[in-house]
Short mmCIF file of the C-alpha atoms (twelve columns), coordinates in Angstrom:
data_MODEL
# 
_entry.id   MODEL 
# 
loop_
_atom_site.group_PDB 
_atom_site.id 
_atom_site.type_symbol 
_atom_site.label_atom_id 
_atom_site.label_alt_id 
_atom_site.label_comp_id 
_atom_site.label_asym_id 
_atom_site.label_seq_id 
_atom_site.Cartn_x 
_atom_site.Cartn_y 
_atom_site.Cartn_z 
_atom_site.pdbx_PDB_model_num 
ATOM 1   C CA . MET A 1   0.000   0.000  0.000   1 
ATOM 2   C CA . ARG A 2   1.176   3.521  -0.757  1 
ATOM 3   C CA . ALA A 3   -0.418  6.527  0.876   1 
ATOM 4   C CA . VAL A 4   -0.465  9.762  -1.107  1 
ATOM 5   C CA . LEU A 5   -0.864  12.894 0.955   1 
ATOM 6   C CA . ALA A 6   -1.996  15.809 -1.183  1 
ATOM 7   C CA . GLY A 7   -0.956  19.179 -0.054  1 
ATOM 8   C CA . GLY A 8   1.593   17.591 -0.237  1 
ATOM 9   C CA . MET A 9   3.517   14.699 1.038   1 
ATOM 10  C CA . HIS A 10  4.214   11.278 -0.400  1 
ATOM 11  C CA . LEU A 11  4.553   8.564  2.197   1 
ATOM 12  C CA . SER A 12  6.400   5.364  1.350   1 
ATOM 13  C CA . GLU A 13  5.766   1.956  2.871   1 
ATOM 14  C CA . LYS A 14  8.711   2.557  5.215   1 
ATOM 15  C CA . GLY A 15  7.201   5.815  6.403   1 
ATOM 16  C CA . THR A 16  9.782   8.174  4.904   1 
ATOM 17  C CA . SER A 17  8.436   11.316 3.295   1 
ATOM 18  C CA . GLU A 18  9.305   14.245 1.121   1 
ATOM 19  C CA . VAL A 19  7.497   17.552 0.777   1 
ATOM 20  C CA . THR A 20  6.070   18.396 -2.650  1 
ATOM 21  C CA . SER A 21  3.687   20.966 -4.067  1 
ATOM 22  C CA . THR A 22  1.310   18.462 -5.648  1 
ATOM 23  C CA . PRO A 23  -2.165  20.059 -5.818  1 
ATOM 24  C CA . LEU A 24  -5.294  18.145 -4.897  1 
ATOM 25  C CA . VAL A 25  -7.130  17.312 -8.133  1 
ATOM 26  C CA . LEU A 26  -10.646 15.889 -7.962  1 
ATOM 27  C CA . PRO A 27  -12.281 13.957 -10.818 1 
ATOM 28  C CA . ASP A 28  -13.865 16.037 -13.578 1 
ATOM 29  C CA . ASP A 29  -16.615 13.526 -14.338 1 
ATOM 30  C CA . PRO A 30  -19.750 14.755 -12.508 1 
ATOM 31  C CA . GLU A 31  -20.874 11.156 -12.055 1 
ATOM 32  C CA . GLN A 32  -17.757 10.465 -9.984  1 
ATOM 33  C CA . ARG A 33  -18.058 13.545 -7.804  1 
ATOM 34  C CA . SER A 34  -20.073 12.152 -4.932  1 
ATOM 35  C CA . PHE A 35  -18.574 12.567 -1.469  1 
ATOM 36  C CA . LEU A 36  -19.706 12.012 2.067   1 
ATOM 37  C CA . ILE A 37  -18.817 15.274 3.833   1 
ATOM 38  C CA . VAL A 38  -18.294 15.222 7.606   1 
ATOM 39  C CA . ILE A 39  -17.612 18.573 9.262   1 
ATOM 40  C CA . GLY A 40  -16.817 18.550 12.947  1 
ATOM 41  C CA . ARG A 41  -14.612 19.857 15.710  1 
ATOM 42  C CA . LEU A 42  -11.979 17.875 17.552  1 
ATOM 43  C CA . ASP A 43  -12.551 17.443 21.275  1 
ATOM 44  C CA . LEU A 44  -10.398 18.664 24.137  1 
ATOM 45  C CA . GLY A 45  -7.583  16.339 25.215  1 
ATOM 46  C CA . VAL A 46  -5.623  16.677 28.460  1 
ATOM 47  C CA . ARG A 47  -1.897  15.965 28.651  1 
ATOM 48  C CA . SER A 48  0.681   16.543 31.348  1 
ATOM 49  C CA . GLU A 49  1.843   19.735 29.611  1 
ATOM 50  C CA . GLY A 50  -1.620  21.200 29.129  1 
ATOM 51  C CA . THR A 51  -4.797  20.959 27.063  1 
ATOM 52  C CA . PHE A 52  -4.663  20.072 23.381  1 
ATOM 53  C CA . LEU A 53  -6.985  19.185 20.536  1 
ATOM 54  C CA . GLU A 54  -7.614  15.433 20.490  1 
ATOM 55  C CA . PRO A 55  -7.278  13.997 16.950  1 
ATOM 56  C CA . ALA A 56  -8.976  10.691 17.807  1 
ATOM 57  C CA . ARG A 57  -12.419 12.072 18.591  1 
ATOM 58  C CA . GLY A 58  -14.735 15.000 18.090  1 
ATOM 59  C CA . HIS A 59  -18.324 16.033 17.527  1 
ATOM 60  C CA . ILE A 60  -20.013 16.669 14.187  1 
ATOM 61  C CA . HIS A 61  -21.469 20.039 13.214  1 
ATOM 62  C CA . ASP A 62  -22.753 19.058 9.786   1 
ATOM 63  C CA . ILE A 63  -22.892 15.957 7.621   1 
ATOM 64  C CA . GLY A 64  -24.268 15.218 4.184   1 
ATOM 65  C CA . PHE A 65  -23.190 14.712 0.595   1 
ATOM 66  C CA . CYS A 66  -21.613 16.811 -2.104  1 
ATOM 67  C CA . VAL A 67  -22.940 15.320 -5.327  1 
ATOM 68  C CA . GLY A 68  -22.027 16.207 -8.898  1 
ATOM 69  C CA . PRO A 69  -20.936 19.681 -9.956  1 
ATOM 70  C CA . ASP A 70  -23.116 21.374 -7.319  1 
ATOM 71  C CA . ARG A 71  -20.887 22.094 -4.334  1 
ATOM 72  C CA . ALA A 72  -23.731 22.591 -1.873  1 
ATOM 73  C CA . LEU A 73  -24.087 20.086 0.959   1 
ATOM 74  C CA . THR A 74  -27.242 17.992 0.471   1 
ATOM 75  C CA . HIS A 75  -28.820 14.711 1.609   1 
ATOM 76  C CA . ARG A 76  -28.339 15.667 5.256   1 
ATOM 77  C CA . PRO A 77  -29.739 13.416 8.017   1 
ATOM 78  C CA . PRO A 78  -33.363 14.241 8.859   1 
ATOM 79  C CA . ARG A 79  -34.254 15.899 12.146  1 
ATOM 80  C CA . PRO A 80  -37.573 15.914 14.030  1 
ATOM 81  C CA . GLU A 81  -39.369 19.238 14.168  1 
ATOM 82  C CA . ARG A 82  -38.455 19.295 17.846  1 
ATOM 83  C CA . VAL A 83  -36.004 17.267 19.907  1 
ATOM 84  C CA . PRO A 84  -36.485 16.686 23.662  1 
ATOM 85  C CA . TYR A 85  -33.016 17.919 24.632  1 
ATOM 86  C CA . ASP A 86  -31.063 21.187 24.495  1 
ATOM 87  C CA . TYR A 87  -27.694 22.585 23.444  1 
ATOM 88  C CA . GLN A 88  -26.051 21.037 26.505  1 
ATOM 89  C CA . CYS A 89  -26.300 17.677 24.738  1 
ATOM 90  C CA . THR A 90  -24.158 16.221 21.951  1 
ATOM 91  C CA . ASP A 91  -25.958 14.153 19.323  1 
ATOM 92  C CA . ARG A 92  -23.376 13.541 16.564  1 
ATOM 93  C CA . PHE A 93  -20.014 11.983 17.274  1 
ATOM 94  C CA . LEU A 94  -16.777 11.455 15.355  1 
ATOM 95  C CA . TYR A 95  -14.136 8.843  16.173  1 
ATOM 96  C CA . LEU A 96  -10.896 7.923  14.415  1 
ATOM 97  C CA . ARG A 97  -8.654  4.979  15.176  1 
ATOM 98  C CA . PRO A 98  -5.803  2.932  13.671  1 
ATOM 99  C CA . ASP A 99  -6.273  -0.733 12.760  1 
ATOM 100 C CA . GLU A 100 -3.632  -2.576 10.767  1 
ATOM 101 C CA . SER A 101 -6.084  -5.407 10.020  1 
ATOM 102 C CA . CYS A 102 -7.937  -3.240 7.451   1 
ATOM 103 C CA . ASP A 103 -7.751  -4.846 4.008   1 
ATOM 104 C CA . ARG A 104 -7.944  -1.442 2.306   1 
ATOM 105 C CA . LEU A 105 -6.830  2.059  3.327   1 
ATOM 106 C CA . GLY A 106 -9.605  2.073  5.892   1 
ATOM 107 C CA . ARG A 107 -13.295 1.769  6.563   1 
ATOM 108 C CA . VAL A 108 -16.161 4.061  7.485   1 
ATOM 109 C CA . GLU A 109 -18.936 3.019  9.840   1 
ATOM 110 C CA . VAL A 110 -22.042 5.096  10.509  1 
ATOM 111 C CA . THR A 111 -24.419 3.971  13.211  1 
ATOM 112 C CA . GLU A 112 -27.044 5.225  15.596  1 
ATOM 113 C CA . TRP A 113 -25.586 6.474  18.869  1 
ATOM 114 C CA . LEU A 114 -27.133 7.703  22.087  1 
ATOM 115 C CA . VAL A 115 -27.294 11.446 22.694  1 
ATOM 116 C CA . TYR A 116 -24.927 12.510 25.487  1 
ATOM 117 C CA . ASP A 117 -25.863 15.027 28.173  1 
ATOM 118 C CA . ASN A 118 -22.688 17.015 28.882  1 
ATOM 119 C CA . THR A 119 -24.114 18.465 32.109  1 
ATOM 120 C CA . MET A 120 -25.336 15.186 33.603  1 
ATOM 121 C CA . ARG A 121 -22.361 13.343 32.044  1 
ATOM 122 C CA . GLY A 122 -24.354 10.450 30.703  1 
ATOM 123 C CA . ASP A 123 -26.336 9.073  27.771  1 
ATOM 124 C CA . ILE A 124 -30.032 9.804  27.411  1 
ATOM 125 C CA . ASP A 125 -32.783 7.765  25.780  1 
ATOM 126 C CA . PHE A 126 -32.679 9.348  22.330  1 
ATOM 127 C CA . THR A 127 -30.595 8.647  19.245  1 
ATOM 128 C CA . GLY A 128 -28.071 10.693 17.367  1 
ATOM 129 C CA . LEU A 129 -25.405 9.207  15.139  1 
ATOM 130 C CA . MET A 130 -21.752 8.285  15.186  1 
ATOM 131 C CA . VAL A 131 -19.205 8.228  12.351  1 
ATOM 132 C CA . ARG A 132 -16.165 6.038  12.977  1 
ATOM 133 C CA . ILE A 133 -13.243 6.281  10.555  1 
ATOM 134 C CA . THR A 134 -10.715 3.457  10.843  1 
ATOM 135 C CA . LEU A 135 -7.387  3.794  9.019   1 
ATOM 136 C CA . ARG A 136 -4.392  1.568  8.449   1 
ATOM 137 C CA . GLU A 137 -1.671  2.346  11.002  1 
ATOM 138 C CA . GLN A 138 0.548   4.280  8.586   1 
ATOM 139 C CA . ALA A 139 -2.356  6.365  7.287   1 
ATOM 140 C CA . TYR A 140 -3.570  7.122  10.808  1 
ATOM 141 C CA . ARG A 141 -0.107  8.306  11.871  1 
ATOM 142 C CA . ALA A 142 0.029   10.528 8.774   1 
ATOM 143 C CA . PHE A 143 -3.323  12.018 9.847   1 
ATOM 144 C CA . GLU A 144 -2.018  12.650 13.390  1 
ATOM 145 C CA . SER A 145 1.102   14.289 12.004  1 
ATOM 146 C CA . HIS A 146 -0.923  16.493 9.647   1 
ATOM 147 C CA . VAL A 147 -3.230  17.712 12.410  1 
ATOM 148 C CA . GLY A 148 -0.281  18.214 14.766  1 
ATOM 149 C CA . LEU A 149 -0.214  18.724 18.515  1 
ATOM 150 C CA . MET A 150 -2.289  21.900 18.680  1 
ATOM 151 C CA . PRO A 151 -2.920  23.686 22.008  1 
ATOM 152 C CA . TRP A 152 -6.559  24.351 22.854  1 
ATOM 153 C CA . PRO A 153 -7.226  28.047 22.026  1 
ATOM 154 C CA . ALA A 154 -7.297  30.369 25.008  1 
ATOM 155 C CA . LEU A 155 -10.625 31.899 26.006  1 
ATOM 156 C CA . GLY A 156 -11.259 34.890 23.754  1 
ATOM 157 C CA . ASP A 157 -8.797  33.743 21.100  1 
ATOM 158 C CA . HIS A 158 -10.764 34.073 17.867  1 
ATOM 159 C CA . THR A 159 -7.859  33.585 15.451  1 
ATOM 160 C CA . SER A 160 -6.135  30.304 16.407  1 
ATOM 161 C CA . TRP A 161 -7.418  27.085 14.868  1 
ATOM 162 C CA . ASP A 162 -10.190 25.707 17.056  1 
ATOM 163 C CA . GLY A 163 -10.126 22.116 15.804  1 
ATOM 164 C CA . GLU A 164 -12.779 22.407 13.099  1 
ATOM 165 C CA . ILE A 165 -12.069 19.787 10.453  1 
ATOM 166 C CA . LEU A 166 -13.661 18.491 7.245   1 
ATOM 167 C CA . PHE A 167 -13.523 14.922 5.946   1 
ATOM 168 C CA . ARG A 168 -14.253 14.269 2.260   1 
ATOM 169 C CA . ILE A 169 -14.927 10.585 1.581   1 
ATOM 170 C CA . PRO A 170 -15.926 9.158  -1.818  1 
ATOM 171 C CA . SER A 171 -19.363 7.593  -1.392  1 
ATOM 172 C CA . PRO A 172 -22.755 7.615  -3.082  1 
ATOM 173 C CA . PRO A 173 -25.524 9.075  -0.918  1 
ATOM 174 C CA . PHE A 174 -27.153 6.703  1.536   1 
ATOM 175 C CA . PRO A 175 -30.214 7.334  3.728   1 
ATOM 176 C CA . PHE A 176 -29.998 8.358  7.370   1 
ATOM 177 C CA . PRO A 177 -32.813 7.312  9.734   1 
ATOM 178 C CA . MET A 178 -34.958 9.765  11.630  1 
ATOM 179 C CA . PRO A 179 -33.710 10.126 15.234  1 
ATOM 180 C CA . ARG A 180 -35.920 8.265  17.703  1 
ATOM 181 C CA . GLY A 181 -36.403 7.857  21.425  1 
ATOM 182 C CA . ASN A 182 -38.242 8.876  24.545  1 
ATOM 183 C CA . SER A 183 -40.235 12.116 24.613  1 
ATOM 184 C CA . ASP A 184 -38.685 12.526 28.080  1 
ATOM 185 C CA . PRO A 185 -35.262 10.930 27.523  1 
ATOM 186 C CA . TRP A 186 -34.152 11.395 31.143  1 
ATOM 187 C CA . THR A 187 -36.961 9.156  32.450  1 
ATOM 188 C CA . SER A 188 -35.633 6.214  34.439  1 
ATOM 189 C CA . GLY A 189 -36.926 2.707  33.793  1 
ATOM 190 C CA . THR A 190 -37.587 1.004  30.479  1 
ATOM 191 C CA . ARG A 191 -35.607 2.385  27.577  1 
ATOM 192 C CA . VAL A 192 -37.536 3.282  24.416  1 
ATOM 193 C CA . VAL A 193 -34.548 3.258  22.025  1 
ATOM 194 C CA . GLY A 194 -33.599 -0.377 22.522  1 
ATOM 195 C CA . GLU A 195 -30.792 -1.750 20.361  1 
ATOM 196 C CA . LEU A 196 -28.830 0.803  18.359  1 
ATOM 197 C CA . GLN A 197 -28.991 0.150  14.627  1 
ATOM 198 C CA . PRO A 198 -26.136 0.313  12.083  1 
ATOM 199 C CA . ILE A 199 -26.665 2.763  9.212   1 
ATOM 200 C CA . THR A 200 -23.873 1.824  6.792   1 
ATOM 201 C CA . ARG A 201 -20.365 0.429  6.643   1 
ATOM 202 C CA . PHE A 202 -17.976 0.548  3.683   1 
ATOM 203 C CA . ASP A 203 -14.266 0.285  2.871   1 
ATOM 204 C CA . VAL A 204 -12.333 3.214  1.421   1 
ATOM 205 C CA . ASP A 205 -9.163  3.584  -0.635  1 
ATOM 206 C CA . ASP A 206 -9.226  7.384  -0.673  1 
ATOM 207 C CA . ILE A 207 -9.976  10.013 1.955   1 
ATOM 208 C CA . GLU A 208 -9.289  13.740 2.165   1 
ATOM 209 C CA . ILE A 209 -8.831  15.496 5.498   1 
ATOM 210 C CA . GLN A 210 -9.086  19.278 5.643   1 
ATOM 211 C CA . PRO A 211 -8.315  21.095 8.909   1 
ATOM 212 C CA . LEU A 212 -10.163 24.395 8.559   1 
ATOM 213 C CA . ARG A 213 -7.144  26.629 9.036   1 
ATOM 214 C CA . ASP A 214 -4.776  28.618 6.845   1 
ATOM 215 C CA . ALA A 215 -1.024  28.167 6.335   1 
ATOM 216 C CA . GLN A 216 -0.344  30.200 9.482   1 
ATOM 217 C CA . GLY A 217 -2.545  27.980 11.648  1 
ATOM 218 C CA . ARG A 218 -5.409  30.474 11.932  1 
ATOM 219 C CA . ARG A 219 -9.006  29.351 11.756  1 
ATOM 220 C CA . VAL A 220 -10.865 30.002 8.523   1 
ATOM 221 C CA . SER A 221 -14.537 30.437 7.782   1 
ATOM 222 C CA . ARG A 222 -16.559 27.755 6.016   1 
ATOM 223 C CA . GLY A 223 -19.284 28.545 3.531   1 
ATOM 224 C CA . GLU A 224 -22.211 26.371 2.488   1 
ATOM 225 C CA . ALA A 225 -20.677 25.798 -0.947  1 
ATOM 226 C CA . ALA A 226 -17.137 25.045 0.251   1 
ATOM 227 C CA . CYS A 227 -17.318 21.248 0.009   1 
ATOM 228 C CA . ASP A 228 -14.448 21.222 -2.498  1 
ATOM 229 C CA . GLY A 229 -12.211 23.489 -0.473  1 
ATOM 230 C CA . ASP A 230 -11.039 27.088 -0.706  1 
ATOM 231 C CA . PRO A 231 -7.704  28.550 -1.903  1 
ATOM 232 C CA . ALA A 232 -7.296  30.350 1.442   1 
ATOM 233 C CA . TRP A 233 -7.288  27.089 3.376   1 
ATOM 234 C CA . GLU A 234 -4.238  25.061 4.293   1 
ATOM 235 C CA . PRO A 235 -3.730  22.353 1.612   1 
ATOM 236 C CA . PRO A 236 -5.704  19.221 2.519   1 
ATOM 237 C CA . LEU A 237 -4.289  15.848 3.391   1 
ATOM 238 C CA . ARG A 238 -5.183  13.151 0.884   1 
ATOM 239 C CA . LEU A 239 -4.666  9.521  1.835   1 
ATOM 240 C CA . ARG A 240 -4.859  7.000  -0.959  1 
ATOM 241 C CA . ALA A 241 -4.181  3.257  -1.042  1 
# 
């Protein structure tokens, strides 16, 4: 396997690398331009020397598909007109992990997941979703290196990168289920949700990872039609088997 890191680094099987200026080029055929777009923010990680962005996990702000020549994000997961929880809860989760047993570059799993109450520090009886991206060991280490060990921005710092990140994964659109659960999800006793259901699982040979920051490490804004990137952004990381 050979991982190609656009933006640009070429990683050999032995892990050596050389910097290049290879631009990221996406297919011109509109029929091939279908990507699962996951936009999230990395969580806080605590180390002995302070607080840092944690590359292995985060929460998702937006998810959907960029299909064909239209760069707008579409085919988003449905939402009920009202949900029985507030902004103190997290309902969409992102996890990344290495696994050398992957036959391909990696795999993507999307499944129902329980909403988490950050105040009560526990799950509640209502579903959100989770996206787990598993990469071969070498590819995962390249991802960690690309993200870097970034300190958590100080309170009031509106320029440093805040961990927002975009994943662009080749995939045709697939349906997301409507969230479900208890109208009072904090009620003790019998759970309404029951067994969490898988949504999809597929192998990948190509994935693009775009920290939403510029070359100086400052956060950048994201527009609705920015699924294919922006010249002001730091070059993306492209991993390819």
